[in-house]
PDB file of C-alpha atoms in Angstrom:
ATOM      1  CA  UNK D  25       0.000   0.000   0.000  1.00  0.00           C
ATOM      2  CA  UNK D  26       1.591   3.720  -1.104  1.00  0.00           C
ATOM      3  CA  UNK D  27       2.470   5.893   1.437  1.00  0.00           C
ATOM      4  CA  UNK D  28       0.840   9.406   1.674  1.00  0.00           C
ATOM      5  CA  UNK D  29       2.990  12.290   1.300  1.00  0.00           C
ATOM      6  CA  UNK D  30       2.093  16.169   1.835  1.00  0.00           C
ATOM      7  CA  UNK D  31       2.470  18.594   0.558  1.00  0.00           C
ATOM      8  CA  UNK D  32       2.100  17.787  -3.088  1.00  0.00           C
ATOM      9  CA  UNK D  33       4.229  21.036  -3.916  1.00  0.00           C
ATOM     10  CA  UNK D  34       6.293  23.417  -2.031  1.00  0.00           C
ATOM     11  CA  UNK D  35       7.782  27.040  -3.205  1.00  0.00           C
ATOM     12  CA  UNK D  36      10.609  28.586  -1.200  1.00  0.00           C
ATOM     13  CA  UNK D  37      12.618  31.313  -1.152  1.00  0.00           C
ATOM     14  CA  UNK D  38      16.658  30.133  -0.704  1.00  0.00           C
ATOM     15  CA  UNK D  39      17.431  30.055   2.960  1.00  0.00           C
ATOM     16  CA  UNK D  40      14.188  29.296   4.318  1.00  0.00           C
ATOM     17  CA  UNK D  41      13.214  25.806   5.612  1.00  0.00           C
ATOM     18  CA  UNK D  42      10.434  22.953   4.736  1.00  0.00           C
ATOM     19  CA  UNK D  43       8.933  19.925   6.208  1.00  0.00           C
ATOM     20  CA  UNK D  44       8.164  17.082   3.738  1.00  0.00           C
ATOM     21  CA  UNK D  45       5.919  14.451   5.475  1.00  0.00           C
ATOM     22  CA  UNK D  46       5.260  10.794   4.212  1.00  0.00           C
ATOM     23  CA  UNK D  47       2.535   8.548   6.597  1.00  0.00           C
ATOM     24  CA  UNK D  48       1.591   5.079   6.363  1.00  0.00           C
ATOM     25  CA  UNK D  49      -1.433   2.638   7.396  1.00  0.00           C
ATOM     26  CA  UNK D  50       0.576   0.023   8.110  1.00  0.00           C
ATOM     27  CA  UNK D  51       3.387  -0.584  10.210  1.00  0.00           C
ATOM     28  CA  UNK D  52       6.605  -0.402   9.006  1.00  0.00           C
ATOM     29  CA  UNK D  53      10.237  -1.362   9.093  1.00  0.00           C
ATOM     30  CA  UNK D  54      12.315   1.263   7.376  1.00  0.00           C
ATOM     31  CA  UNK D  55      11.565   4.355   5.365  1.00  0.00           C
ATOM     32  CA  UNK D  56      13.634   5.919   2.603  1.00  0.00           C
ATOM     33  CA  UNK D  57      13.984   9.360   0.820  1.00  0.00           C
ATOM     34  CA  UNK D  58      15.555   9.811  -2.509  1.00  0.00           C
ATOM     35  CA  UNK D  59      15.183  13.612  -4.468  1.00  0.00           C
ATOM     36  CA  UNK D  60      15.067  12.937  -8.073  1.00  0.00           C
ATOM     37  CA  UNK D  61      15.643  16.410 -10.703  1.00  0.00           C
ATOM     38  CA  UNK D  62      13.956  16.551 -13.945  1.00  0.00           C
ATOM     39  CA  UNK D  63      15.150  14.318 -16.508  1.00  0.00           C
ATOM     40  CA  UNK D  64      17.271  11.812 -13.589  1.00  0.00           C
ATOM     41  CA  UNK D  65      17.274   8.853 -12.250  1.00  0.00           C
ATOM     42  CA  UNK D  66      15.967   9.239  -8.277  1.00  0.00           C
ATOM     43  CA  UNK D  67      19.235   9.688  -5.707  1.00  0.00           C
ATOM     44  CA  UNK D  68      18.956   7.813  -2.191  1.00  0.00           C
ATOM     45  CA  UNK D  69      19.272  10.718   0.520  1.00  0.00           C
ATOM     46  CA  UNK D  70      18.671   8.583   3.654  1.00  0.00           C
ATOM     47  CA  UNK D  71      16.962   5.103   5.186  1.00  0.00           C
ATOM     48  CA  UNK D  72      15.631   5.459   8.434  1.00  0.00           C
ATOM     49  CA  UNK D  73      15.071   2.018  10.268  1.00  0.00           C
ATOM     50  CA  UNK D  74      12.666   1.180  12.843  1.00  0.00           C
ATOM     51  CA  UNK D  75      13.902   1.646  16.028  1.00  0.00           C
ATOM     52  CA  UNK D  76      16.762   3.500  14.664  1.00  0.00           C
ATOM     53  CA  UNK D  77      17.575   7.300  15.137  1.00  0.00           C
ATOM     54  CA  UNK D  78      17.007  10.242  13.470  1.00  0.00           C
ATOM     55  CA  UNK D  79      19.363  10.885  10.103  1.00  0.00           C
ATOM     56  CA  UNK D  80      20.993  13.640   9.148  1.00  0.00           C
ATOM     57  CA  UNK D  81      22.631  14.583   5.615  1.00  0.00           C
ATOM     58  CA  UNK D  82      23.910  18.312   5.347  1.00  0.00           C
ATOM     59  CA  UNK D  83      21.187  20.409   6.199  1.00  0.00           C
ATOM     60  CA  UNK D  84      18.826  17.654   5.082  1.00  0.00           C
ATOM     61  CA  UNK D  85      17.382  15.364   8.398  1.00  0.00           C
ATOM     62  CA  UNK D  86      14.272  13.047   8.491  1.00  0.00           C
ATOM     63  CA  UNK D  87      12.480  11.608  11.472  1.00  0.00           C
ATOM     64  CA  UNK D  88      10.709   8.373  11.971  1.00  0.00           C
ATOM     65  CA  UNK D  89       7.954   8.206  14.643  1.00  0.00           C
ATOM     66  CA  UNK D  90       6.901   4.509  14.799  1.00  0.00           C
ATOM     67  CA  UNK D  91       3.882   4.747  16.526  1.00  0.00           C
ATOM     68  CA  UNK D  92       2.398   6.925  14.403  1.00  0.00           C
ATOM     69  CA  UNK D  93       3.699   5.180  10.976  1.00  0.00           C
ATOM     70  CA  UNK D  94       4.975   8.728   9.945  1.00  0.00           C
ATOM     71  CA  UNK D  95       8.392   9.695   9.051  1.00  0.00           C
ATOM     72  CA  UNK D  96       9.218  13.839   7.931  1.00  0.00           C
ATOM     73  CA  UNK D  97      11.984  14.909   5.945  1.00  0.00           C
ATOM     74  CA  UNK D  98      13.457  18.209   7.246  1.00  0.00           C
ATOM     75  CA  UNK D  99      15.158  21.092   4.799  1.00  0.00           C
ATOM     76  CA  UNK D 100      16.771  24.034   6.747  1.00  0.00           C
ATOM     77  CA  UNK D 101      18.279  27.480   5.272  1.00  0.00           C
ATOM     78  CA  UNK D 102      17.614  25.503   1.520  1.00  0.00           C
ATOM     79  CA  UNK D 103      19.619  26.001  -1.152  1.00  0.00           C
ATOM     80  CA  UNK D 104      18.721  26.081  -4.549  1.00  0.00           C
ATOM     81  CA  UNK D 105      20.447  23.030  -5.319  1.00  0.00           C
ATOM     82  CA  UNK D 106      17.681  21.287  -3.101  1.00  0.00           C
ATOM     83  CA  UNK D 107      14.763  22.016  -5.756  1.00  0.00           C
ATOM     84  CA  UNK D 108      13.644  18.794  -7.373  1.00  0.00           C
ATOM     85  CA  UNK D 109      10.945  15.952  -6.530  1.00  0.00           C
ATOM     86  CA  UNK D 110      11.122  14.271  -3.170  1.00  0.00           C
ATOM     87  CA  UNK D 111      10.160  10.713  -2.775  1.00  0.00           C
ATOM     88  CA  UNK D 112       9.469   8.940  -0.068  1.00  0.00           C
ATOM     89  CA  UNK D 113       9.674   4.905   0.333  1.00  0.00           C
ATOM     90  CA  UNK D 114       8.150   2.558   2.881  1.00  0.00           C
ATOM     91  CA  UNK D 115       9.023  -1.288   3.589  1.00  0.00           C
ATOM     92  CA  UNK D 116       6.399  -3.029   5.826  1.00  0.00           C
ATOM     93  CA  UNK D 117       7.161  -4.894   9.059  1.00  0.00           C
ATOM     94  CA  UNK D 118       4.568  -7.669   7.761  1.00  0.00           C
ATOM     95  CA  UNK D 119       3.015  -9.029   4.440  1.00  0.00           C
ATOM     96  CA  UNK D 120       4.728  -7.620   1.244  1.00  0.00           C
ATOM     97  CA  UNK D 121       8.266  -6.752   1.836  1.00  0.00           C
ATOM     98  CA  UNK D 122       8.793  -4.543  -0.919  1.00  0.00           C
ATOM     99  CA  UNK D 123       9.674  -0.770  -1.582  1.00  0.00           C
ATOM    100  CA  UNK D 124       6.541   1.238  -2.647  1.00  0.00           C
ATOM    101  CA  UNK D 125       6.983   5.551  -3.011  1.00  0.00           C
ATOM    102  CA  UNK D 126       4.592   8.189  -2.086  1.00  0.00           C
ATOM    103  CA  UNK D 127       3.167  10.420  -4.998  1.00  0.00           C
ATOM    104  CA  UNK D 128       6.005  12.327  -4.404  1.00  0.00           C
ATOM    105  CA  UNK D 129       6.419  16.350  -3.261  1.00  0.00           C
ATOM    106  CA  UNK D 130       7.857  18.856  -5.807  1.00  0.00           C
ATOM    107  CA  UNK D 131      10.008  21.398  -4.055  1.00  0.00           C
ATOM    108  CA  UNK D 132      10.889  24.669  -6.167  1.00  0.00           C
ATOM    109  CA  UNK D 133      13.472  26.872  -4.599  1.00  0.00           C
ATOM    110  CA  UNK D 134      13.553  30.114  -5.839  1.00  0.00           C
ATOM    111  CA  UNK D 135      16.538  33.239  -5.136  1.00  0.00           C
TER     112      UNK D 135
ATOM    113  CA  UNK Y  28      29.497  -2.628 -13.589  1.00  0.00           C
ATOM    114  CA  UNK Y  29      29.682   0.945 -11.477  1.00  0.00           C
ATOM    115  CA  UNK Y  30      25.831   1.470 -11.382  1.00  0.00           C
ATOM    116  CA  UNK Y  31      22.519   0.398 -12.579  1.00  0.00           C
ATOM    117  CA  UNK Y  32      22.523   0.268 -16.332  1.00  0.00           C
ATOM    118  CA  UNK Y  33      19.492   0.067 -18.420  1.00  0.00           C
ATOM    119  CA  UNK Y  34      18.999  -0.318 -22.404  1.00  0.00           C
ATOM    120  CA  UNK Y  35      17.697   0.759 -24.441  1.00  0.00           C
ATOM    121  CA  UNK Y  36      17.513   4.389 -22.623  1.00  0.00           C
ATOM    122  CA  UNK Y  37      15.182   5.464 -25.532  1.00  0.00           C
ATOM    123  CA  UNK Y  38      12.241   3.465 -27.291  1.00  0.00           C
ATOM    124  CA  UNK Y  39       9.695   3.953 -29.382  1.00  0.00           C
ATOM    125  CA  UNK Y  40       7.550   1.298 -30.904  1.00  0.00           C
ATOM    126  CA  UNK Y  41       3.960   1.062 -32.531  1.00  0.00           C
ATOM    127  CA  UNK Y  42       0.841   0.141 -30.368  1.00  0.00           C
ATOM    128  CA  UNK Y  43      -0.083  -3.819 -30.834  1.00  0.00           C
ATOM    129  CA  UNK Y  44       4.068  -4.936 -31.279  1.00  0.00           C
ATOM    130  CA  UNK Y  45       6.022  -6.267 -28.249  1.00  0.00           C
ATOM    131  CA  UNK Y  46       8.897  -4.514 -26.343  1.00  0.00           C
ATOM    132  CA  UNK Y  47      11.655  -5.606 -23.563  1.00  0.00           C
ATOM    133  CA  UNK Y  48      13.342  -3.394 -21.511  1.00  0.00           C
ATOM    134  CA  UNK Y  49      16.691  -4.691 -19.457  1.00  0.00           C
ATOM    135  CA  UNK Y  50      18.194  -3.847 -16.793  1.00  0.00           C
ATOM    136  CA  UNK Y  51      21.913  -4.862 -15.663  1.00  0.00           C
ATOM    137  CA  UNK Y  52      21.745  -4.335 -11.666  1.00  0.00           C
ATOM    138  CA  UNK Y  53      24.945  -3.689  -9.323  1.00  0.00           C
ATOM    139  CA  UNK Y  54      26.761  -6.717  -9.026  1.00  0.00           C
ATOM    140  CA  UNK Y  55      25.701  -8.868  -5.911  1.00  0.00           C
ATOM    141  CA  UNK Y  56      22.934  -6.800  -4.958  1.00  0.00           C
ATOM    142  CA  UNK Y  57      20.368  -9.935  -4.654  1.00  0.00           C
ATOM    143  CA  UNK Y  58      17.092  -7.130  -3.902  1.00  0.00           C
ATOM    144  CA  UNK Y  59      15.882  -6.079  -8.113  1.00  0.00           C
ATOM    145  CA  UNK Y  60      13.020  -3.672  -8.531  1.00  0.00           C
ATOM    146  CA  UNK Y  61      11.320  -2.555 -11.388  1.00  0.00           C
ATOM    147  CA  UNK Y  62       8.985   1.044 -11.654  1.00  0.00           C
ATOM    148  CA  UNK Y  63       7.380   3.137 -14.073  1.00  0.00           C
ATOM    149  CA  UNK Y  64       7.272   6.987 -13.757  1.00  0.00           C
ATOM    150  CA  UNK Y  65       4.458   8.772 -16.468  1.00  0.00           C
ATOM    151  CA  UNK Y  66       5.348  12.408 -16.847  1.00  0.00           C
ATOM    152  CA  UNK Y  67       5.380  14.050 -14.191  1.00  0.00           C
ATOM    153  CA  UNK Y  68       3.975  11.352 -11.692  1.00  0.00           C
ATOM    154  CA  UNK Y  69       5.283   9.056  -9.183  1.00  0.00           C
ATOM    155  CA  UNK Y  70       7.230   6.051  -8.555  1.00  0.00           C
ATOM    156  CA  UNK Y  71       4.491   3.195  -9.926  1.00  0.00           C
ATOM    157  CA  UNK Y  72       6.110  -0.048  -8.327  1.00  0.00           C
ATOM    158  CA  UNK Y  73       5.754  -3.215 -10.838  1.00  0.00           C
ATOM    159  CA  UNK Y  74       7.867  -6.158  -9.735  1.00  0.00           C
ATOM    160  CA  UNK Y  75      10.216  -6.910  -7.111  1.00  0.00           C
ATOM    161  CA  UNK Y  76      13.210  -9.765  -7.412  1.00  0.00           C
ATOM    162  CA  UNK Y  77      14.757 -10.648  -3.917  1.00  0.00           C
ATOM    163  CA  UNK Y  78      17.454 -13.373  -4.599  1.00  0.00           C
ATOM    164  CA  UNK Y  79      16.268 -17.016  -4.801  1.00  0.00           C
ATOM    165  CA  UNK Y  80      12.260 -16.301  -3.694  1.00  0.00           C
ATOM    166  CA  UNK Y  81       9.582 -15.905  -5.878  1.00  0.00           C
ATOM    167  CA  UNK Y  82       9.100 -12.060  -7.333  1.00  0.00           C
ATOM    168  CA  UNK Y  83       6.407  -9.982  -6.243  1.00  0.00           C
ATOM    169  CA  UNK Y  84       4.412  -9.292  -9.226  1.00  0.00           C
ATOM    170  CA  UNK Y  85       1.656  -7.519  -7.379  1.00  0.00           C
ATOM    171  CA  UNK Y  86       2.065  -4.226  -9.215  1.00  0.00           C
ATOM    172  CA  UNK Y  87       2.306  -5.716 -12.906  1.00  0.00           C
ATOM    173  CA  UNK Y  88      -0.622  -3.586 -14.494  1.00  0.00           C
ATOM    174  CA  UNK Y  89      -1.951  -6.342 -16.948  1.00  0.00           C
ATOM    175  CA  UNK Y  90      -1.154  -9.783 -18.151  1.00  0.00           C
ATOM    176  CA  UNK Y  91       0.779  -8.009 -20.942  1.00  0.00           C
ATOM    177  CA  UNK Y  92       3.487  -7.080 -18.218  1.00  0.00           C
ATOM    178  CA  UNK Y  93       6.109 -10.020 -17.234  1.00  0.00           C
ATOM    179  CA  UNK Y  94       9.377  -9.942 -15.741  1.00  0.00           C
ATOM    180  CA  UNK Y  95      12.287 -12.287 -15.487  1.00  0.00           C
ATOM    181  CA  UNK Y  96      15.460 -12.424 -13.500  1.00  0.00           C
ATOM    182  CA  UNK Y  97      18.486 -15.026 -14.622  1.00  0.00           C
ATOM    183  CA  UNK Y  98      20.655 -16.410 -12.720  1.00  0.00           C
ATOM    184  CA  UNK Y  99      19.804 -13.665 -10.014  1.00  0.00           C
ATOM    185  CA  UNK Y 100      21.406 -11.418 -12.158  1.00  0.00           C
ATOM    186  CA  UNK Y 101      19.888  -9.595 -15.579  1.00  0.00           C
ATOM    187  CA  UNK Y 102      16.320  -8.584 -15.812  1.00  0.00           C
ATOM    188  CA  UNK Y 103      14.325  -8.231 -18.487  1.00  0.00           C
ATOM    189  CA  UNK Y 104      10.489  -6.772 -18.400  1.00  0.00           C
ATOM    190  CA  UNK Y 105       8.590  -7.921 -21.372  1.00  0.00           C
ATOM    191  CA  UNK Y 106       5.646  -5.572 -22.138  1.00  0.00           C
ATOM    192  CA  UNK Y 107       3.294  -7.294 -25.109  1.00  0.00           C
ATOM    193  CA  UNK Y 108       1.085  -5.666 -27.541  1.00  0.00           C
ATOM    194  CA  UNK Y 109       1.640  -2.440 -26.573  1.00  0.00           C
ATOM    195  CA  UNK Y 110      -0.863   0.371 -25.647  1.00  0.00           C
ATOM    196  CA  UNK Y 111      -0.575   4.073 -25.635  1.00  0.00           C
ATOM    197  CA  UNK Y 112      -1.097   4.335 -22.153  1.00  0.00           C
ATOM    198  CA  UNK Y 113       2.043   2.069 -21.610  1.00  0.00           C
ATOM    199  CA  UNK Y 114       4.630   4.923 -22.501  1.00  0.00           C
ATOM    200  CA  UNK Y 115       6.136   5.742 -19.331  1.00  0.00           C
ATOM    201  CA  UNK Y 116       9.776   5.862 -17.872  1.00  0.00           C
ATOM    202  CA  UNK Y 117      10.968   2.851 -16.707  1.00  0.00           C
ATOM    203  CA  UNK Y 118      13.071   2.670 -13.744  1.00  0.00           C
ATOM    204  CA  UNK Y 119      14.907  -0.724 -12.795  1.00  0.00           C
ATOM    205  CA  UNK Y 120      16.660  -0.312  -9.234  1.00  0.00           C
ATOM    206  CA  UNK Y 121      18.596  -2.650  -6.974  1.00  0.00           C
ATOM    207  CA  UNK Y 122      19.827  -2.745  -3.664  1.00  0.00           C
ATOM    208  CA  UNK Y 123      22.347  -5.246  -1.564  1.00  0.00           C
ATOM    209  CA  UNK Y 124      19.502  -6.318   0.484  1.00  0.00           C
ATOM    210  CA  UNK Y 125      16.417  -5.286   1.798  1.00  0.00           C
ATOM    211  CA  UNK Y 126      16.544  -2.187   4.130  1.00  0.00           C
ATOM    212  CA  UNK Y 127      19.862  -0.640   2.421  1.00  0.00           C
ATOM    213  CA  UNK Y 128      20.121   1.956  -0.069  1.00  0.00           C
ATOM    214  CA  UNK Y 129      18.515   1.125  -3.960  1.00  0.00           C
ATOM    215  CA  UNK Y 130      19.997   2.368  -6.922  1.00  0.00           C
ATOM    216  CA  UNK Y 131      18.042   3.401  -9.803  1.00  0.00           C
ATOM    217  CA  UNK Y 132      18.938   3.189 -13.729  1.00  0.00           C
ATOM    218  CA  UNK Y 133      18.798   6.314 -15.672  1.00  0.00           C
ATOM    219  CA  UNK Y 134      15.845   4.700 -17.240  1.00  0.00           C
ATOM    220  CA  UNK Y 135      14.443   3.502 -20.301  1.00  0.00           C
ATOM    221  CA  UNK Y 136      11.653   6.107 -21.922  1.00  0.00           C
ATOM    222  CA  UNK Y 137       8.697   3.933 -23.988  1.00  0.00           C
ATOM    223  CA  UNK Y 138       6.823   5.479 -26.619  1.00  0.00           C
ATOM    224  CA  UNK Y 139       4.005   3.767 -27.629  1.00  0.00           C
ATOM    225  CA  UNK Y 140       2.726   5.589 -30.898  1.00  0.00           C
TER     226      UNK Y 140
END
């Protein structure tokens, strides 16, 4: 089952900061995030395990809160290099152990 | 090889004729997905290889989609008599083993005309 993602879209202005956030019916055993620009291939940012801690990558961090089958990926002070699609991807604890994305969030960074 | 590779990375074919699409995954990585992006959209999964076990062909739209995996190595999806609605991107990714990081193909972009 696809994990929900919001917001669908997201304009900044370089240097501010965004919340990406990707929820789940099921439980789950890992979630990943991969950013993917127009006309590439989608690039692994971070996995974030169950029971694990919170990642960080640059300014880019994500939390996982397992009760709640959420996880949120964290921009601060973005730079324009961040603009491009951000994808969420869930593994389940139970039943099909597969990677399925979110819909996706489109982030557009603007100076 | 260094990454995922894919072929062809461009295709266009006529509706009604038969197309594969392969994908050469990172050696030893035993986990072997396969997705299709439409413009603009998300990550559709298809198919998933994980070594020896059977795939999970749960997202296969149609009997017109099938996927192999040799020798837990080279896949090929197999997309017969073509529709319009099947152009897409195709993404092929793979991954050491469940839970690590995947690595995705640059793609192979159907047109179905």
């Amino acid at each position: 089952q696809q994990p929900v993602q919001s917001p669908q879209a997201v304009i900044l202005r370089e240097g501010e900061d965004a919340v990406i956030n990707c929820s789940s019916s099921k439980a789950l055993y890992s979630v990943h995030w991969y950013r993917q620009k127009h006309g590439e291939a989608p690039v692994f940012l971070m996995i974030l395990l169950k029971g694990g801690e919170q990642k960080g990558h640059e300014k880019i961090s994500a939390s996982f809160n397992e009760k709640k089958q959420q996880s949120s990926l964290y921009l601060t002070a973005s730079q324009l290099s961040y603009s491009g699609t951000y994808f969420c991807g869930t593994e389940r604890i139970q039943g099909a152990q597969k990677l399925v994305f979110g819909q996706g969030t489109r982030l557009t960074i603007n100076p | 090889g260094a990454g995922v590779s894919q072929s062809p990375s461009n295709k266009v074919t006529e509706k009604g004729k038969d197309v594969e699409l392969r994908c050469d995954p990172i050696s030893g990585h035993t986990a072997l997905y396969w997705y299709r992006q439409s413009l603009g959209q998300g990550l559709e999964f298809l198919i998933y290889f994980q070594g020896n076990s059977a795939p999970d062909k749960s997202g296969l739209p149609s009997d017109r989609f099938s996927a192999e995996r040799t020798g837990g190595s080279v896949s090929t999806l197999t997309i017969q008599r073509t529709q319009q609605e099947d152009s897409a991107v195709y993404l092929c990714a793979s991954s050491l083993v469940r839970d690590t990081e995947a690595f995705f193909g640059q793609g192979t972009r159907l047109t179905v005309v």
